[in-house]
């Protein structure tokens, strides 16, 4: 004999399923299942879309060439680098900030521009050495490098954004800037490139391991 149909119509079947679902929802098992589904949905909505990006950014050839451009070796540069007090650095804070710069400053001579660039190079080198040394010394004390690498990657990406912003300013306003403003914008771009390159070296050393990081630290600050 054939099986007797449990429901005579589709409507009866639909109502029965709905009634059973309602009963199940009020049982302990049903409540637990609903809560688990809600937690899973919340986690899906609020969690990161994939893991953190740990890939090392590639550097453009223009950036690398600018970062490796030789620095001056004049007495003014060395004096500012050593901060020996022989150079009056008052009024130079504006060149520590990113461009654009005001066009109001007039050149008294071409020598003034050369001397200014040398002094500001020395100031930037002094500050970068201080900050870089402190950063690497703190990181050397860490028992593990995983978090250090990610933090340095974040710094590098921010530095790349600063470099790209300065590049864009030169492209957009270079022709409209005064000689001094354009000169110092290019100077800032050079130091933006150097900052990116230094951080890039640190990330590569961190990727290779503690010995490579120690070698990089010693090559920068113990020679």
PDB file of C-alpha atoms in Angstrom:
ATOM      1  CA  UNK A   1       0.000   0.000   0.000  1.00  0.00           C
ATOM      2  CA  UNK A   2       1.116   3.568  -0.637  1.00  0.00           C
ATOM      3  CA  UNK A   3       1.912   6.049   2.115  1.00  0.00           C
ATOM      4  CA  UNK A   4      -0.953   8.233   3.350  1.00  0.00           C
ATOM      5  CA  UNK A   5      -0.351  11.905   2.654  1.00  0.00           C
ATOM      6  CA  UNK A   6       0.341  13.836   5.847  1.00  0.00           C
ATOM      7  CA  UNK A   7      -0.947  17.077   4.367  1.00  0.00           C
ATOM      8  CA  UNK A   8      -3.741  17.270   1.833  1.00  0.00           C
ATOM      9  CA  UNK A   9      -2.781  20.688   0.452  1.00  0.00           C
ATOM     10  CA  UNK A  10       0.335  22.838   0.160  1.00  0.00           C
ATOM     11  CA  UNK A  11      -1.290  25.437   2.370  1.00  0.00           C
ATOM     12  CA  UNK A  12      -1.726  22.889   5.174  1.00  0.00           C
ATOM     13  CA  UNK A  13       1.917  21.854   4.823  1.00  0.00           C
ATOM     14  CA  UNK A  14       3.116  25.470   4.936  1.00  0.00           C
ATOM     15  CA  UNK A  15       1.060  26.199   8.073  1.00  0.00           C
ATOM     16  CA  UNK A  16       2.341  23.067   9.778  1.00  0.00           C
ATOM     17  CA  UNK A  17       5.970  23.954   9.034  1.00  0.00           C
ATOM     18  CA  UNK A  18       5.430  27.472  10.349  1.00  0.00           C
ATOM     19  CA  UNK A  19       3.839  26.140  13.555  1.00  0.00           C
ATOM     20  CA  UNK A  20       6.678  23.672  14.112  1.00  0.00           C
ATOM     21  CA  UNK A  21       9.254  26.413  13.502  1.00  0.00           C
ATOM     22  CA  UNK A  22       7.578  28.639  16.084  1.00  0.00           C
ATOM     23  CA  UNK A  23       7.566  25.826  18.647  1.00  0.00           C
ATOM     24  CA  UNK A  24      11.237  25.033  17.923  1.00  0.00           C
ATOM     25  CA  UNK A  25      12.257  28.680  18.265  1.00  0.00           C
ATOM     26  CA  UNK A  26      11.012  28.699  21.874  1.00  0.00           C
ATOM     27  CA  UNK A  27      12.871  25.567  22.906  1.00  0.00           C
ATOM     28  CA  UNK A  28      16.345  25.736  24.505  1.00  0.00           C
ATOM     29  CA  UNK A  29      17.913  24.193  21.424  1.00  0.00           C
ATOM     30  CA  UNK A  30      16.149  26.665  19.175  1.00  0.00           C
ATOM     31  CA  UNK A  31      17.215  29.664  21.277  1.00  0.00           C
ATOM     32  CA  UNK A  32      20.823  28.496  21.265  1.00  0.00           C
ATOM     33  CA  UNK A  33      20.775  28.025  17.505  1.00  0.00           C
ATOM     34  CA  UNK A  34      19.272  31.479  16.962  1.00  0.00           C
ATOM     35  CA  UNK A  35      21.830  33.129  19.247  1.00  0.00           C
ATOM     36  CA  UNK A  36      24.675  31.352  17.461  1.00  0.00           C
ATOM     37  CA  UNK A  37      23.371  32.529  14.095  1.00  0.00           C
ATOM     38  CA  UNK A  38      23.099  36.103  15.359  1.00  0.00           C
ATOM     39  CA  UNK A  39      26.661  36.032  16.717  1.00  0.00           C
ATOM     40  CA  UNK A  40      27.948  34.707  13.414  1.00  0.00           C
ATOM     41  CA  UNK A  41      26.109  37.414  11.485  1.00  0.00           C
ATOM     42  CA  UNK A  42      27.429  40.135  13.816  1.00  0.00           C
ATOM     43  CA  UNK A  43      30.978  38.853  13.488  1.00  0.00           C
ATOM     44  CA  UNK A  44      30.663  38.833   9.707  1.00  0.00           C
ATOM     45  CA  UNK A  45      29.418  42.439   9.682  1.00  0.00           C
ATOM     46  CA  UNK A  46      31.994  43.864  12.074  1.00  0.00           C
ATOM     47  CA  UNK A  47      35.128  41.818  11.453  1.00  0.00           C
ATOM     48  CA  UNK A  48      37.938  42.906   9.127  1.00  0.00           C
ATOM     49  CA  UNK A  49      37.564  42.093   5.488  1.00  0.00           C
ATOM     50  CA  UNK A  50      40.507  39.734   5.280  1.00  0.00           C
ATOM     51  CA  UNK A  51      43.844  39.760   7.131  1.00  0.00           C
ATOM     52  CA  UNK A  52      46.075  42.818   7.575  1.00  0.00           C
ATOM     53  CA  UNK A  53      48.145  43.690   4.534  1.00  0.00           C
ATOM     54  CA  UNK A  54      51.681  42.604   5.379  1.00  0.00           C
ATOM     55  CA  UNK A  55      53.166  42.947   1.894  1.00  0.00           C
ATOM     56  CA  UNK A  56      56.133  45.282   1.473  1.00  0.00           C
ATOM     57  CA  UNK A  57      55.282  48.224  -0.815  1.00  0.00           C
ATOM     58  CA  UNK A  58      57.403  48.491  -3.944  1.00  0.00           C
ATOM     59  CA  UNK A  59      59.340  51.733  -4.359  1.00  0.00           C
ATOM     60  CA  UNK A  60      59.481  53.665  -7.604  1.00  0.00           C
ATOM     61  CA  UNK A  61      62.834  54.213  -9.284  1.00  0.00           C
ATOM     62  CA  UNK A  62      62.405  57.989  -8.969  1.00  0.00           C
ATOM     63  CA  UNK A  63      61.939  57.690  -5.215  1.00  0.00           C
ATOM     64  CA  UNK A  64      64.978  55.444  -4.797  1.00  0.00           C
ATOM     65  CA  UNK A  65      67.210  57.725  -6.867  1.00  0.00           C
ATOM     66  CA  UNK A  66      66.079  60.771  -4.908  1.00  0.00           C
ATOM     67  CA  UNK A  67      66.586  58.994  -1.582  1.00  0.00           C
ATOM     68  CA  UNK A  68      70.135  58.029  -2.549  1.00  0.00           C
ATOM     69  CA  UNK A  69      71.036  61.480  -3.820  1.00  0.00           C
ATOM     70  CA  UNK A  70      74.242  62.600  -2.032  1.00  0.00           C
ATOM     71  CA  UNK A  71      73.900  65.086   0.804  1.00  0.00           C
ATOM     72  CA  UNK A  72      76.122  68.168   1.069  1.00  0.00           C
ATOM     73  CA  UNK A  73      79.443  68.009   2.912  1.00  0.00           C
ATOM     74  CA  UNK A  74      79.848  71.717   3.634  1.00  0.00           C
ATOM     75  CA  UNK A  75      80.823  73.104   7.023  1.00  0.00           C
ATOM     76  CA  UNK A  76      77.314  74.533   7.407  1.00  0.00           C
ATOM     77  CA  UNK A  77      75.759  71.117   6.855  1.00  0.00           C
ATOM     78  CA  UNK A  78      78.100  69.434   9.329  1.00  0.00           C
ATOM     79  CA  UNK A  79      77.596  72.180  11.894  1.00  0.00           C
ATOM     80  CA  UNK A  80      73.808  71.880  11.696  1.00  0.00           C
ATOM     81  CA  UNK A  81      74.069  68.089  11.789  1.00  0.00           C
ATOM     82  CA  UNK A  82      76.198  68.162  14.931  1.00  0.00           C
ATOM     83  CA  UNK A  83      74.120  70.969  16.460  1.00  0.00           C
ATOM     84  CA  UNK A  84      77.285  72.608  17.758  1.00  0.00           C
ATOM     85  CA  UNK A  85      75.668  76.028  18.168  1.00  0.00           C
ATOM     86  CA  UNK A  86      77.670  77.734  15.425  1.00  0.00           C
ATOM     87  CA  UNK A  87      74.641  78.066  13.129  1.00  0.00           C
ATOM     88  CA  UNK A  88      71.739  80.358  13.922  1.00  0.00           C
ATOM     89  CA  UNK A  89      68.680  78.233  13.157  1.00  0.00           C
ATOM     90  CA  UNK A  90      66.060  80.754  14.211  1.00  0.00           C
ATOM     91  CA  UNK A  91      63.297  81.158  11.656  1.00  0.00           C
ATOM     92  CA  UNK A  92      63.974  77.811   9.994  1.00  0.00           C
ATOM     93  CA  UNK A  93      61.104  75.891  11.576  1.00  0.00           C
ATOM     94  CA  UNK A  94      58.868  76.629   8.591  1.00  0.00           C
ATOM     95  CA  UNK A  95      61.041  74.375   6.429  1.00  0.00           C
ATOM     96  CA  UNK A  96      60.400  71.431   8.756  1.00  0.00           C
ATOM     97  CA  UNK A  97      56.739  71.513   7.741  1.00  0.00           C
ATOM     98  CA  UNK A  98      55.360  70.062   4.505  1.00  0.00           C
ATOM     99  CA  UNK A  99      54.707  72.406   1.548  1.00  0.00           C
ATOM    100  CA  UNK A 100      53.209  74.565   0.171  1.00  0.00           C
ATOM    101  CA  UNK A 101      55.352  77.432   1.398  1.00  0.00           C
ATOM    102  CA  UNK A 102      54.654  81.141   1.270  1.00  0.00           C
ATOM    103  CA  UNK A 103      56.134  82.996  -1.701  1.00  0.00           C
ATOM    104  CA  UNK A 104      56.984  86.119   0.281  1.00  0.00           C
ATOM    105  CA  UNK A 105      60.632  85.380   1.049  1.00  0.00           C
ATOM    106  CA  UNK A 106      63.072  87.061  -1.328  1.00  0.00           C
ATOM    107  CA  UNK A 107      66.563  85.819  -2.031  1.00  0.00           C
ATOM    108  CA  UNK A 108      69.374  88.107  -0.999  1.00  0.00           C
ATOM    109  CA  UNK A 109      71.813  86.077  -3.131  1.00  0.00           C
ATOM    110  CA  UNK A 110      72.275  82.680  -4.702  1.00  0.00           C
ATOM    111  CA  UNK A 111      74.768  81.882  -1.947  1.00  0.00           C
ATOM    112  CA  UNK A 112      72.016  82.437   0.597  1.00  0.00           C
ATOM    113  CA  UNK A 113      69.895  79.755  -1.079  1.00  0.00           C
ATOM    114  CA  UNK A 114      72.780  77.269  -1.133  1.00  0.00           C
ATOM    115  CA  UNK A 115      73.616  77.948   2.507  1.00  0.00           C
ATOM    116  CA  UNK A 116      69.981  77.656   3.546  1.00  0.00           C
ATOM    117  CA  UNK A 117      69.611  74.296   1.834  1.00  0.00           C
ATOM    118  CA  UNK A 118      72.794  72.993   3.472  1.00  0.00           C
ATOM    119  CA  UNK A 119      71.643  74.043   6.933  1.00  0.00           C
ATOM    120  CA  UNK A 120      68.163  72.578   6.523  1.00  0.00           C
ATOM    121  CA  UNK A 121      69.710  69.364   5.199  1.00  0.00           C
ATOM    122  CA  UNK A 122      71.752  69.196   8.392  1.00  0.00           C
ATOM    123  CA  UNK A 123      68.677  69.804  10.549  1.00  0.00           C
ATOM    124  CA  UNK A 124      66.717  67.091   8.788  1.00  0.00           C
ATOM    125  CA  UNK A 125      69.600  64.627   8.989  1.00  0.00           C
ATOM    126  CA  UNK A 126      69.988  65.323  12.697  1.00  0.00           C
ATOM    127  CA  UNK A 127      66.290  64.788  13.372  1.00  0.00           C
ATOM    128  CA  UNK A 128      66.051  61.658  11.227  1.00  0.00           C
ATOM    129  CA  UNK A 129      69.055  60.088  12.957  1.00  0.00           C
ATOM    130  CA  UNK A 130      67.562  60.859  16.356  1.00  0.00           C
ATOM    131  CA  UNK A 131      64.108  59.519  15.510  1.00  0.00           C
ATOM    132  CA  UNK A 132      65.405  56.489  13.629  1.00  0.00           C
ATOM    133  CA  UNK A 133      67.805  55.524  16.380  1.00  0.00           C
ATOM    134  CA  UNK A 134      65.110  55.803  19.027  1.00  0.00           C
ATOM    135  CA  UNK A 135      62.667  53.782  16.922  1.00  0.00           C
ATOM    136  CA  UNK A 136      65.134  50.977  16.258  1.00  0.00           C
ATOM    137  CA  UNK A 137      66.374  50.860  19.852  1.00  0.00           C
ATOM    138  CA  UNK A 138      62.810  50.446  21.092  1.00  0.00           C
ATOM    139  CA  UNK A 139      62.146  47.732  18.537  1.00  0.00           C
ATOM    140  CA  UNK A 140      65.356  45.873  19.379  1.00  0.00           C
ATOM    141  CA  UNK A 141      64.028  45.319  22.888  1.00  0.00           C
ATOM    142  CA  UNK A 142      60.916  43.545  21.640  1.00  0.00           C
ATOM    143  CA  UNK A 143      60.968  39.756  22.152  1.00  0.00           C
ATOM    144  CA  UNK A 144      59.091  39.255  18.875  1.00  0.00           C
ATOM    145  CA  UNK A 145      59.243  41.207  15.618  1.00  0.00           C
ATOM    146  CA  UNK A 146      55.815  40.426  14.207  1.00  0.00           C
ATOM    147  CA  UNK A 147      54.074  43.488  15.654  1.00  0.00           C
ATOM    148  CA  UNK A 148      57.155  45.624  15.015  1.00  0.00           C
ATOM    149  CA  UNK A 149      57.111  44.783  11.318  1.00  0.00           C
ATOM    150  CA  UNK A 150      53.444  45.693  10.971  1.00  0.00           C
ATOM    151  CA  UNK A 151      53.974  48.977  12.836  1.00  0.00           C
ATOM    152  CA  UNK A 152      56.914  49.846  10.575  1.00  0.00           C
ATOM    153  CA  UNK A 153      54.847  48.994   7.504  1.00  0.00           C
ATOM    154  CA  UNK A 154      52.224  51.449   8.712  1.00  0.00           C
ATOM    155  CA  UNK A 155      54.886  54.140   9.094  1.00  0.00           C
ATOM    156  CA  UNK A 156      56.235  53.439   5.614  1.00  0.00           C
ATOM    157  CA  UNK A 157      52.814  53.689   3.997  1.00  0.00           C
ATOM    158  CA  UNK A 158      52.222  57.023   5.736  1.00  0.00           C
ATOM    159  CA  UNK A 159      55.647  58.223   4.553  1.00  0.00           C
ATOM    160  CA  UNK A 160      54.826  57.156   0.989  1.00  0.00           C
ATOM    161  CA  UNK A 161      51.613  59.184   1.166  1.00  0.00           C
ATOM    162  CA  UNK A 162      53.643  62.215   2.270  1.00  0.00           C
ATOM    163  CA  UNK A 163      56.079  61.727  -0.592  1.00  0.00           C
ATOM    164  CA  UNK A 164      53.285  61.393  -3.137  1.00  0.00           C
ATOM    165  CA  UNK A 165      51.561  64.507  -1.777  1.00  0.00           C
ATOM    166  CA  UNK A 166      54.773  66.538  -2.125  1.00  0.00           C
ATOM    167  CA  UNK A 167      55.269  65.185  -5.651  1.00  0.00           C
ATOM    168  CA  UNK A 168      51.757  66.251  -6.580  1.00  0.00           C
ATOM    169  CA  UNK A 169      52.368  69.759  -5.226  1.00  0.00           C
ATOM    170  CA  UNK A 170      55.475  70.130  -7.364  1.00  0.00           C
ATOM    171  CA  UNK A 171      53.576  68.974 -10.445  1.00  0.00           C
ATOM    172  CA  UNK A 172      50.609  71.275  -9.820  1.00  0.00           C
ATOM    173  CA  UNK A 173      52.200  74.433  -8.429  1.00  0.00           C
ATOM    174  CA  UNK A 174      55.854  74.226  -9.401  1.00  0.00           C
ATOM    175  CA  UNK A 175      55.586  76.814 -12.154  1.00  0.00           C
ATOM    176  CA  UNK A 176      53.625  79.220  -9.962  1.00  0.00           C
ATOM    177  CA  UNK A 177      55.970  79.051  -6.976  1.00  0.00           C
ATOM    178  CA  UNK A 178      58.772  81.441  -6.187  1.00  0.00           C
ATOM    179  CA  UNK A 179      62.306  80.173  -6.622  1.00  0.00           C
ATOM    180  CA  UNK A 180      62.762  79.704  -2.883  1.00  0.00           C
ATOM    181  CA  UNK A 181      59.409  77.982  -2.409  1.00  0.00           C
ATOM    182  CA  UNK A 182      60.107  75.580  -5.275  1.00  0.00           C
ATOM    183  CA  UNK A 183      63.638  74.924  -4.035  1.00  0.00           C
ATOM    184  CA  UNK A 184      62.491  74.050  -0.536  1.00  0.00           C
ATOM    185  CA  UNK A 185      59.582  71.950  -1.804  1.00  0.00           C
ATOM    186  CA  UNK A 186      62.059  69.820  -3.757  1.00  0.00           C
ATOM    187  CA  UNK A 187      64.214  69.665  -0.635  1.00  0.00           C
ATOM    188  CA  UNK A 188      61.241  68.405   1.384  1.00  0.00           C
ATOM    189  CA  UNK A 189      60.520  65.845  -1.335  1.00  0.00           C
ATOM    190  CA  UNK A 190      64.072  64.532  -1.076  1.00  0.00           C
ATOM    191  CA  UNK A 191      63.749  64.013   2.656  1.00  0.00           C
ATOM    192  CA  UNK A 192      60.347  62.416   2.213  1.00  0.00           C
ATOM    193  CA  UNK A 193      62.002  59.925  -0.139  1.00  0.00           C
ATOM    194  CA  UNK A 194      64.842  59.291   2.316  1.00  0.00           C
ATOM    195  CA  UNK A 195      62.349  58.620   5.104  1.00  0.00           C
ATOM    196  CA  UNK A 196      60.486  56.087   2.965  1.00  0.00           C
ATOM    197  CA  UNK A 197      63.737  54.404   1.954  1.00  0.00           C
ATOM    198  CA  UNK A 198      64.991  54.148   5.550  1.00  0.00           C
ATOM    199  CA  UNK A 199      61.740  52.554   6.703  1.00  0.00           C
ATOM    200  CA  UNK A 200      61.825  50.229   3.700  1.00  0.00           C
ATOM    201  CA  UNK A 201      65.291  49.040   4.721  1.00  0.00           C
ATOM    202  CA  UNK A 202      64.058  48.421   8.256  1.00  0.00           C
ATOM    203  CA  UNK A 203      61.127  46.336   7.025  1.00  0.00           C
ATOM    204  CA  UNK A 204      63.401  44.231   4.840  1.00  0.00           C
ATOM    205  CA  UNK A 205      65.713  43.661   7.809  1.00  0.00           C
ATOM    206  CA  UNK A 206      62.776  42.748  10.048  1.00  0.00           C
ATOM    207  CA  UNK A 207      61.601  40.259   7.430  1.00  0.00           C
ATOM    208  CA  UNK A 208      65.032  38.618   7.336  1.00  0.00           C
ATOM    209  CA  UNK A 209      65.283  38.318  11.116  1.00  0.00           C
ATOM    210  CA  UNK A 210      66.872  39.780  14.226  1.00  0.00           C
ATOM    211  CA  UNK A 211      70.463  39.415  13.015  1.00  0.00           C
ATOM    212  CA  UNK A 212      69.733  41.487   9.904  1.00  0.00           C
ATOM    213  CA  UNK A 213      67.992  44.135  12.006  1.00  0.00           C
ATOM    214  CA  UNK A 214      70.990  44.333  14.342  1.00  0.00           C
ATOM    215  CA  UNK A 215      73.355  44.677  11.383  1.00  0.00           C
ATOM    216  CA  UNK A 216      71.277  47.522   9.963  1.00  0.00           C
ATOM    217  CA  UNK A 217      71.207  49.273  13.340  1.00  0.00           C
ATOM    218  CA  UNK A 218      74.976  48.958  13.714  1.00  0.00           C
ATOM    219  CA  UNK A 219      75.630  50.180  10.172  1.00  0.00           C
ATOM    220  CA  UNK A 220      73.566  53.310  10.817  1.00  0.00           C
ATOM    221  CA  UNK A 221      74.434  54.257  14.361  1.00  0.00           C
ATOM    222  CA  UNK A 222      77.604  52.447  15.446  1.00  0.00           C
ATOM    223  CA  UNK A 223      80.065  53.429  12.718  1.00  0.00           C
TER     224      UNK A 223
END
